[in-house]
PDB file of C-alpha atoms in Angstrom:
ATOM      1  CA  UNK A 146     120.705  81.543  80.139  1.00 67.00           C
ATOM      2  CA  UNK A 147     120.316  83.869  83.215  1.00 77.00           C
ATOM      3  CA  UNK A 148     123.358  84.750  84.690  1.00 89.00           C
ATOM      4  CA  UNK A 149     122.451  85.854  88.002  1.00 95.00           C
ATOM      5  CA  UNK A 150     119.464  82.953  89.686  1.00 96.00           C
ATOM      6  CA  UNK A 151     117.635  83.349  92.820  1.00 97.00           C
ATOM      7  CA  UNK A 152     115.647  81.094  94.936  1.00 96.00           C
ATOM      8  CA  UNK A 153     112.938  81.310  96.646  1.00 97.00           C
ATOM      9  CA  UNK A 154     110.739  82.896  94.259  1.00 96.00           C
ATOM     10  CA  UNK A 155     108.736  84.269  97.329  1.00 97.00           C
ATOM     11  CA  UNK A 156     109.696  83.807 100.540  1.00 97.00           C
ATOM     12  CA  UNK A 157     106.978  85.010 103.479  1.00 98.00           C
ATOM     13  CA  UNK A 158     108.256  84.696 107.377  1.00 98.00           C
ATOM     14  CA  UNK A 159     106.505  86.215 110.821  1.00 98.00           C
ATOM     15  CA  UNK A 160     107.848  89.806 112.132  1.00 98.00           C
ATOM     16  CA  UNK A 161     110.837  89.121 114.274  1.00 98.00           C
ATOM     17  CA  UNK A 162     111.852  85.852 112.346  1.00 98.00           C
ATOM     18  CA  UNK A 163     115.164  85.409 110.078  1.00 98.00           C
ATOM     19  CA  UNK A 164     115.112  85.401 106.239  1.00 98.00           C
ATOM     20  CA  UNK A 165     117.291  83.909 104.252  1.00 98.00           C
ATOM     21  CA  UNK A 166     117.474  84.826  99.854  1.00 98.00           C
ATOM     22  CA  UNK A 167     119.892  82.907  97.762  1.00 98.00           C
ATOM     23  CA  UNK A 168     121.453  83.613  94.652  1.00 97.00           C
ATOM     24  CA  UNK A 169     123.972  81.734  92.306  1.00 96.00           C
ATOM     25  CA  UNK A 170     125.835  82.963  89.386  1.00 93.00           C
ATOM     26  CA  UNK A 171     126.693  80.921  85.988  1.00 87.00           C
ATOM     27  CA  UNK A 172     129.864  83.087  85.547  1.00 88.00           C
ATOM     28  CA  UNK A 173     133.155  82.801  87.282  1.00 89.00           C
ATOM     29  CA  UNK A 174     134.144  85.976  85.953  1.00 88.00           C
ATOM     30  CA  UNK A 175     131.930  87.914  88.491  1.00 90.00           C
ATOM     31  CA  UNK A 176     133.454  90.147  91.220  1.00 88.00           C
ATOM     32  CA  UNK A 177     131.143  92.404  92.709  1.00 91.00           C
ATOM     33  CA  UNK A 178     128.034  91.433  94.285  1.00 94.00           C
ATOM     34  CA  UNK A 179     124.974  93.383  95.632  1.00 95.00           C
ATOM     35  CA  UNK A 180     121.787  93.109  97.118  1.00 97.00           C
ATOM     36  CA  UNK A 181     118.913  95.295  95.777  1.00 97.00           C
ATOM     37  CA  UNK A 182     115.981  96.338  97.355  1.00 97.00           C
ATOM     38  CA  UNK A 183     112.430  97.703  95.754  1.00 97.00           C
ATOM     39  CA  UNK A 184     109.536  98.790  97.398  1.00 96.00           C
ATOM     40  CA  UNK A 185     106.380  98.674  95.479  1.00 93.00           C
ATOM     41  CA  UNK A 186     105.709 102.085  93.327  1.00 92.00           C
ATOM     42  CA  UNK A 187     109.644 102.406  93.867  1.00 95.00           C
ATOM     43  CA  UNK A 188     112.743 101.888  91.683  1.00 96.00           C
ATOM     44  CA  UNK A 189     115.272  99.563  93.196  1.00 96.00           C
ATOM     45  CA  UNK A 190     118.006 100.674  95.447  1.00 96.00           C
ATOM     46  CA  UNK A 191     121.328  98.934  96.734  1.00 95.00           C
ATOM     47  CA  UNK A 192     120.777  97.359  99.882  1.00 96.00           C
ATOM     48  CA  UNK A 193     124.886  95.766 100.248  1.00 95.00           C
ATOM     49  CA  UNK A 194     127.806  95.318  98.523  1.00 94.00           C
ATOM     50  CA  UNK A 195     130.231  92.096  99.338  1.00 95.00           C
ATOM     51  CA  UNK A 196     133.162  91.944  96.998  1.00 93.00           C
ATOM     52  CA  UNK A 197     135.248  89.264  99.113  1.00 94.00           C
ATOM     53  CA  UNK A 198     134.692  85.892 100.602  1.00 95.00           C
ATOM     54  CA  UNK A 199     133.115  85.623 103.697  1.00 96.00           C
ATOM     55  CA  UNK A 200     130.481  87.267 105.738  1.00 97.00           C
ATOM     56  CA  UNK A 201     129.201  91.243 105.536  1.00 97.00           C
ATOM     57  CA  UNK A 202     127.146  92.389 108.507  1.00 97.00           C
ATOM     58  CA  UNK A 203     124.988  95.803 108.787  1.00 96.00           C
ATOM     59  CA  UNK A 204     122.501  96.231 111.567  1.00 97.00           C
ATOM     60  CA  UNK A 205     120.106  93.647 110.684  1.00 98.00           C
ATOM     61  CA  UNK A 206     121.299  92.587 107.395  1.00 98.00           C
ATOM     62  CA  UNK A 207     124.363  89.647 106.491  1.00 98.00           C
ATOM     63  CA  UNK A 208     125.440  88.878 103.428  1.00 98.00           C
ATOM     64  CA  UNK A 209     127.577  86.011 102.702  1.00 98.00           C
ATOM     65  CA  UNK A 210     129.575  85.244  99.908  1.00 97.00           C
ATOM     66  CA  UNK A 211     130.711  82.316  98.368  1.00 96.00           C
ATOM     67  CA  UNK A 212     133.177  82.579  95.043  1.00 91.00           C
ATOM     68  CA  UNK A 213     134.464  79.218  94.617  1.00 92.00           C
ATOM     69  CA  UNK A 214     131.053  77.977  94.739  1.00 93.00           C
ATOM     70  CA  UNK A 215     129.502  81.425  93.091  1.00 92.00           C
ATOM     71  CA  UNK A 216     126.747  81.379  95.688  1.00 96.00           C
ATOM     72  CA  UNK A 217     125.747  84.561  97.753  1.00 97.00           C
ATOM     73  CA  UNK A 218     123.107  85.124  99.985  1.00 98.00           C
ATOM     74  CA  UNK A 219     121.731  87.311 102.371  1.00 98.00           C
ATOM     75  CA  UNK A 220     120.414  87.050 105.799  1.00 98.00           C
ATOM     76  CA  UNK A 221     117.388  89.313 107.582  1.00 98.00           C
ATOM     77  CA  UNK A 222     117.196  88.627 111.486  1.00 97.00           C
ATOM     78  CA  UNK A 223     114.386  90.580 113.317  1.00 98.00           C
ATOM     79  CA  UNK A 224     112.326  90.750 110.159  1.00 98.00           C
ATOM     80  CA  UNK A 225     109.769  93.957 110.180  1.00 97.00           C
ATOM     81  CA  UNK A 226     106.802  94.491 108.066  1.00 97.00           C
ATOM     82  CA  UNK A 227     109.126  97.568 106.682  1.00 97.00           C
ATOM     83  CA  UNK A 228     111.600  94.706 105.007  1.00 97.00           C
ATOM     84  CA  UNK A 229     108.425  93.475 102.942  1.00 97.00           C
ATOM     85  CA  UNK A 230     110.073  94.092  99.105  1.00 97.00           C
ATOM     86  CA  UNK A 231     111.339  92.475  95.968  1.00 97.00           C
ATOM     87  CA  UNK A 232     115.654  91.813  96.657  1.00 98.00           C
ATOM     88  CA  UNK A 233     117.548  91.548  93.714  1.00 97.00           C
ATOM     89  CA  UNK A 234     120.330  89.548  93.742  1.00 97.00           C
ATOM     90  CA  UNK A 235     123.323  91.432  91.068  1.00 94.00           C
ATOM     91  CA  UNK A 236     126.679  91.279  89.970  1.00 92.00           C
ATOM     92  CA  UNK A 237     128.759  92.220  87.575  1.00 89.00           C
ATOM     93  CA  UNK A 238     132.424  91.331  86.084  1.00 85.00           C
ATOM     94  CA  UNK A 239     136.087  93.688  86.856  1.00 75.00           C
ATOM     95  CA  UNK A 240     136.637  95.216  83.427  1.00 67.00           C
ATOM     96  CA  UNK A 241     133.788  95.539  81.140  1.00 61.00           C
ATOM     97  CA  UNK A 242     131.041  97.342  80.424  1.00 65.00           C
ATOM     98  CA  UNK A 243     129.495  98.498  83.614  1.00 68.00           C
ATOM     99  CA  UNK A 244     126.898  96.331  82.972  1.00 82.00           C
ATOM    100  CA  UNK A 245     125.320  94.587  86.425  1.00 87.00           C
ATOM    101  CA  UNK A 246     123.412  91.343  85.777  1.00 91.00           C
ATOM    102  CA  UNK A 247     120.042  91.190  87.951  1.00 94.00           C
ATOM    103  CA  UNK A 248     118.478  87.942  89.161  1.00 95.00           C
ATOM    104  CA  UNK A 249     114.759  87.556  88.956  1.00 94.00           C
ATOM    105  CA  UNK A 250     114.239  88.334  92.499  1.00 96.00           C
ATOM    106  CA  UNK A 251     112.361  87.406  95.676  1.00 97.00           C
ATOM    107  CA  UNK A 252     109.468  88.476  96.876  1.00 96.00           C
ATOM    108  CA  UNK A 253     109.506  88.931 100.696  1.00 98.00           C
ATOM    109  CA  UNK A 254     106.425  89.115 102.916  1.00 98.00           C
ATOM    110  CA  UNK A 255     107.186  89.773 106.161  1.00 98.00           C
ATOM    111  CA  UNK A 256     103.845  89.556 108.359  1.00 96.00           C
ATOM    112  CA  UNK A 257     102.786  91.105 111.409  1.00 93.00           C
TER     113      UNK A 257
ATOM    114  CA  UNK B 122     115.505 116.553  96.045  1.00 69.00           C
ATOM    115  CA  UNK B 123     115.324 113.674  93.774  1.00 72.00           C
ATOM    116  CA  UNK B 124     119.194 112.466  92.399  1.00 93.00           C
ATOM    117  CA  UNK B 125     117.298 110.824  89.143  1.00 97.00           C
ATOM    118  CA  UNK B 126     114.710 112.713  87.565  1.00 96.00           C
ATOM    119  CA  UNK B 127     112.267 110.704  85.313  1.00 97.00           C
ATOM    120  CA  UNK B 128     109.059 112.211  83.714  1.00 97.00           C
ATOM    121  CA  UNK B 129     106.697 111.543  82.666  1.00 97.00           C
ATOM    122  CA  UNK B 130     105.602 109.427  86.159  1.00 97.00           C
ATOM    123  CA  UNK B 131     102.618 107.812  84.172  1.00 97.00           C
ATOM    124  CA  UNK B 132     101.995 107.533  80.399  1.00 97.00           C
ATOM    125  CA  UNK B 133      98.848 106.508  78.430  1.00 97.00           C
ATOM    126  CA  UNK B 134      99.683 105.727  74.648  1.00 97.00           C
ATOM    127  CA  UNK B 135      97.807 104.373  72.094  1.00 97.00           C
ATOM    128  CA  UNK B 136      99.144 101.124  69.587  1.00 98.00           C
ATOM    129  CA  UNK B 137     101.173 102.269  66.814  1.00 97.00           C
ATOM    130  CA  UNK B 138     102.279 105.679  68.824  1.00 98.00           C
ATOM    131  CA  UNK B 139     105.649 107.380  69.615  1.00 97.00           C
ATOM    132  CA  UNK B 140     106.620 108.432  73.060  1.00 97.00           C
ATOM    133  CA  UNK B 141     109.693 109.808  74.754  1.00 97.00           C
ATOM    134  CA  UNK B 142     110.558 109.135  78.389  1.00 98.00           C
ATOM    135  CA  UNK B 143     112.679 111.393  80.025  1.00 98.00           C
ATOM    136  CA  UNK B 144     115.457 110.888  82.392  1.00 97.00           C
ATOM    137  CA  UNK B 145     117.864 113.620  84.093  1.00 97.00           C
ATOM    138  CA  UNK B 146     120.563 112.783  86.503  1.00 97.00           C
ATOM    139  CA  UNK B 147     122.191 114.949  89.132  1.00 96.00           C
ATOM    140  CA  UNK B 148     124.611 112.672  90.762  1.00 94.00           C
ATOM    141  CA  UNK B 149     127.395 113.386  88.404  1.00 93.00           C
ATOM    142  CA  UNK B 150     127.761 109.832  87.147  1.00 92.00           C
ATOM    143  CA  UNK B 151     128.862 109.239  83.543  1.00 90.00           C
ATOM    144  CA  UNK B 152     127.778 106.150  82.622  1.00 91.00           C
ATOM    145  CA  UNK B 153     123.625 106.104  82.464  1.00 94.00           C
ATOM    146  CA  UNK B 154     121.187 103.011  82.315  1.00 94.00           C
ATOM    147  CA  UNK B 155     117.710 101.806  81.129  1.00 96.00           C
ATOM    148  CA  UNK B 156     115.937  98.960  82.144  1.00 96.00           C
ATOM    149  CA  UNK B 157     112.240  97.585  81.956  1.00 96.00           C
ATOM    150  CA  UNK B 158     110.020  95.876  84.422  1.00 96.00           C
ATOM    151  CA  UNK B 159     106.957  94.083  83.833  1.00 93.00           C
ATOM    152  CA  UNK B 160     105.064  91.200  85.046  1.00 85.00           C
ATOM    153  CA  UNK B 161     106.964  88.766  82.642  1.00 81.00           C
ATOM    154  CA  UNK B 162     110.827  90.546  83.396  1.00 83.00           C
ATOM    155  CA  UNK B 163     111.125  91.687  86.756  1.00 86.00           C
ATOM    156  CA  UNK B 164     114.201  94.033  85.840  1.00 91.00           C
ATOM    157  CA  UNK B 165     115.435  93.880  82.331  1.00 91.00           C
ATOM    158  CA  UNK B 166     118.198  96.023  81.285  1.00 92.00           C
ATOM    159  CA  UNK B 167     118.165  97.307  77.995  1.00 94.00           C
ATOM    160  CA  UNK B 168     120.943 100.049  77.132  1.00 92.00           C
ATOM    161  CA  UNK B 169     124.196 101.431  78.679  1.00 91.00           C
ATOM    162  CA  UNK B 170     126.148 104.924  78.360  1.00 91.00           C
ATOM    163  CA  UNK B 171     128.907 105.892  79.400  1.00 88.00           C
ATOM    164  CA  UNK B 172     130.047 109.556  78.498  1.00 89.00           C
ATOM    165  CA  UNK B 173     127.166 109.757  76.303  1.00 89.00           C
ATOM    166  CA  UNK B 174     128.282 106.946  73.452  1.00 90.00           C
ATOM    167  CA  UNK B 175     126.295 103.539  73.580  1.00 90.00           C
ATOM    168  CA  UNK B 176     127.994 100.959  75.549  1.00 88.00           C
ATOM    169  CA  UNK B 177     125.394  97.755  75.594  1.00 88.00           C
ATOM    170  CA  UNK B 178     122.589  97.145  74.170  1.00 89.00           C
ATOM    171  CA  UNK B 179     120.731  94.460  74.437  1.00 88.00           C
ATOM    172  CA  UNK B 180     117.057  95.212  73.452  1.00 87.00           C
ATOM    173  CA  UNK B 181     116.298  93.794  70.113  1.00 78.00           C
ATOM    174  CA  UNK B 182     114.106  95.736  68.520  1.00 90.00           C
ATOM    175  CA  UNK B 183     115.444  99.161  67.104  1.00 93.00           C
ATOM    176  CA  UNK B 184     111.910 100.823  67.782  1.00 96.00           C
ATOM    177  CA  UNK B 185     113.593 101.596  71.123  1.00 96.00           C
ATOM    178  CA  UNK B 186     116.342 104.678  70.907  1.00 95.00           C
ATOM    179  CA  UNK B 187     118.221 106.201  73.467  1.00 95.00           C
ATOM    180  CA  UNK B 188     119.331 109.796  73.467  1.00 94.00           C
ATOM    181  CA  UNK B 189     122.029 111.284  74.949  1.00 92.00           C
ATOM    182  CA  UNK B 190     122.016 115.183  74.393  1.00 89.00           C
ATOM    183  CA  UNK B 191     123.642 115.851  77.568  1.00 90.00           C
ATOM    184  CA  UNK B 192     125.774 114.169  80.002  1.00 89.00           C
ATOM    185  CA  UNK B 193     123.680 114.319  82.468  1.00 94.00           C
ATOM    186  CA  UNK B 194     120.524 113.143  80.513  1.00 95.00           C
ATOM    187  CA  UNK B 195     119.580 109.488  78.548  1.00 96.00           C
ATOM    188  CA  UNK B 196     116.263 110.072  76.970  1.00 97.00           C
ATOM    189  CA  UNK B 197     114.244 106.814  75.218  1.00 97.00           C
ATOM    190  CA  UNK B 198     112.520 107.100  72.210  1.00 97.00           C
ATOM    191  CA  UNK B 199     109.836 104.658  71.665  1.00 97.00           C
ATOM    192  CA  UNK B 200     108.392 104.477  68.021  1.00 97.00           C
ATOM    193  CA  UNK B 201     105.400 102.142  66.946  1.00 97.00           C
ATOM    194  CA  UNK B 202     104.395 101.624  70.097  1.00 98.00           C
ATOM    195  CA  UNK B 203     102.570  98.059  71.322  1.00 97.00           C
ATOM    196  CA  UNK B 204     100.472  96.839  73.697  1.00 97.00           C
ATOM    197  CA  UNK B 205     103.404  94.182  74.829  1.00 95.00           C
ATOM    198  CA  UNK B 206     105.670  97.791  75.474  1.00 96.00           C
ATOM    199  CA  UNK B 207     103.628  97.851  78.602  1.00 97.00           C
ATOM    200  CA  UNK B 208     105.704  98.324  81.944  1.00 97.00           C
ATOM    201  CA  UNK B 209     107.416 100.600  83.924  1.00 98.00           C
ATOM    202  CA  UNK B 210     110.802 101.955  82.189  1.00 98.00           C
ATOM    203  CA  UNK B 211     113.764 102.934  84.739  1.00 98.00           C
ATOM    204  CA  UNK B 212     116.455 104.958  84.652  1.00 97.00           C
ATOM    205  CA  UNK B 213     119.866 104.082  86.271  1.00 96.00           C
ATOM    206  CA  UNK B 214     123.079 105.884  86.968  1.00 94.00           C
ATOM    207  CA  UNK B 215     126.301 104.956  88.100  1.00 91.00           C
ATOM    208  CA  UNK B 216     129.947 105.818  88.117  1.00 87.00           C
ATOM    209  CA  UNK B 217     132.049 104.287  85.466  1.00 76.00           C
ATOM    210  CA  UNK B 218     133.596 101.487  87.532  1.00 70.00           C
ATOM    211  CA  UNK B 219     132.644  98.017  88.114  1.00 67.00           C
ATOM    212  CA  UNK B 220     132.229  97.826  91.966  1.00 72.00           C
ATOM    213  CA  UNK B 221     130.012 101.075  91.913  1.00 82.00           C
ATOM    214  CA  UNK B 222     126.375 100.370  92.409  1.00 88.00           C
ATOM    215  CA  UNK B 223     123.861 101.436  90.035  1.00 92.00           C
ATOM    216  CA  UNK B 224     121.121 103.887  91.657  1.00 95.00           C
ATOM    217  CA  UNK B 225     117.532 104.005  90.079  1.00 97.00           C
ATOM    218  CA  UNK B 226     115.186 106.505  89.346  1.00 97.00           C
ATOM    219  CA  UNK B 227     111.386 106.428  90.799  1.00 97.00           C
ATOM    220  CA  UNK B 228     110.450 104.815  86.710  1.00 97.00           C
ATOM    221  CA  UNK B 229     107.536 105.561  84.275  1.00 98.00           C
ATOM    222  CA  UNK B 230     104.963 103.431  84.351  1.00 97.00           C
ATOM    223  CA  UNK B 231     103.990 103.538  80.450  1.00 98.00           C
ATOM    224  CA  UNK B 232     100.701 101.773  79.213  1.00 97.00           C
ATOM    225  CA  UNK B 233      99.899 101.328  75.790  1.00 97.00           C
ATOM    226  CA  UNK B 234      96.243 100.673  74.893  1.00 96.00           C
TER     227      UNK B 234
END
């Protein structure tokens, strides 16, 4: 079973507009949660990090998180046609392996 | 200059084949990463380091091999190559705690005919 889902799949909004990406986790043992960002041709790269409850805010980007409920998500206000990428939705577990669990990702258009 | 170095950038192999993707680091992270992306798995992990010894793995098949001859290096050996190997192969780093993010090399995009 995947640990990490995401909905939507694909998600496509107007320049300027807000987008919202969800993700859920299966595992109450998660503690650290990030947002990952890929560009086509590129490998991902962390977008944010949110560790505790509550809201995370850089420049155009929130993330909210959600443990009781294991839900996190992440908000894009202004949208640009530069945002247009796959987000990952990860987390991983305190102890362990270093292992970070991906979600299947969304696809975001963001159109001009 | 690049953090993660991964070569080759493309690969062309042939069914039945054995390649070796390369993957350097220069972050000074110990523990090291592969995953796979394809049409089917948008980002599958595969294997984990950390100070060169095998942490995770969670590939199946042992036609896939990671090597570690330096700290600073995770190599993958692919042996009897298929066509279903198909996808782009990248390289992560990290340091060795949980809350540290993972950072990715650009990938090889490997395509076996």
């Amino acid at each position: 079973q995947q640990k990490v889902q995401q909905s939507p799949e694909s998600l496509s909004v107007p320049e300027g507009g807000m987008a919202s990406l969800n993700c859920t986790s299966s595992d109450r043992n998660f503690q650290y949660f990030w947002w990952y960002r890929q560009h086509s041709g590129e490998g991902p790269k962390a977008l944010m990090s949110i560790f505790s409850d509550g809201d995370k805010k850089e420049g155009r980007f929130t993330a909210h998180l959600n443990k009781a409920s294991l839900h996190v998500s992440l908000h894009i206000r202004d949208s640009q046609p530069s945002d247009s990428a796959l987000y990952f939705c990860a987390a991983s577990e305190q102890g362990g392996n270093n292992r970070i669990f991906f979600g299947d990702g969304t696809q975001l258009v963001v159109k001009p | 200059d690049p953090k993660i170095i991964q070569k080759p950038k493309y690969l062309v192999a042939v069914t039945g084949s054995e390649k070796i993707l390369i993957c350097e680091q220069y972050l000074g992270h110990n523990a090291m990463y592969w995953y796979r992306q394809s049409a089917k798995k948008p980002l599958e992990f595969m294997f984990s380091y950390s100070y060169q010894k095998l942490m995770d793995n969670q590939t199946a098949s042992s036609r896939f091999q990671p090597q570690s001859s330096k700290k600073n290096h995770l190599d993958l050996q692919i042996t009897a190559l298929k066509p279903d190997d198909s996808a782009t192969y990248f390289c992560a780093s990290s340091q060795e705690r949980q809350s540290y993010e993972q950072y990715f090399g650009p990938g090889t995009r490997l395509t076996v005919l």
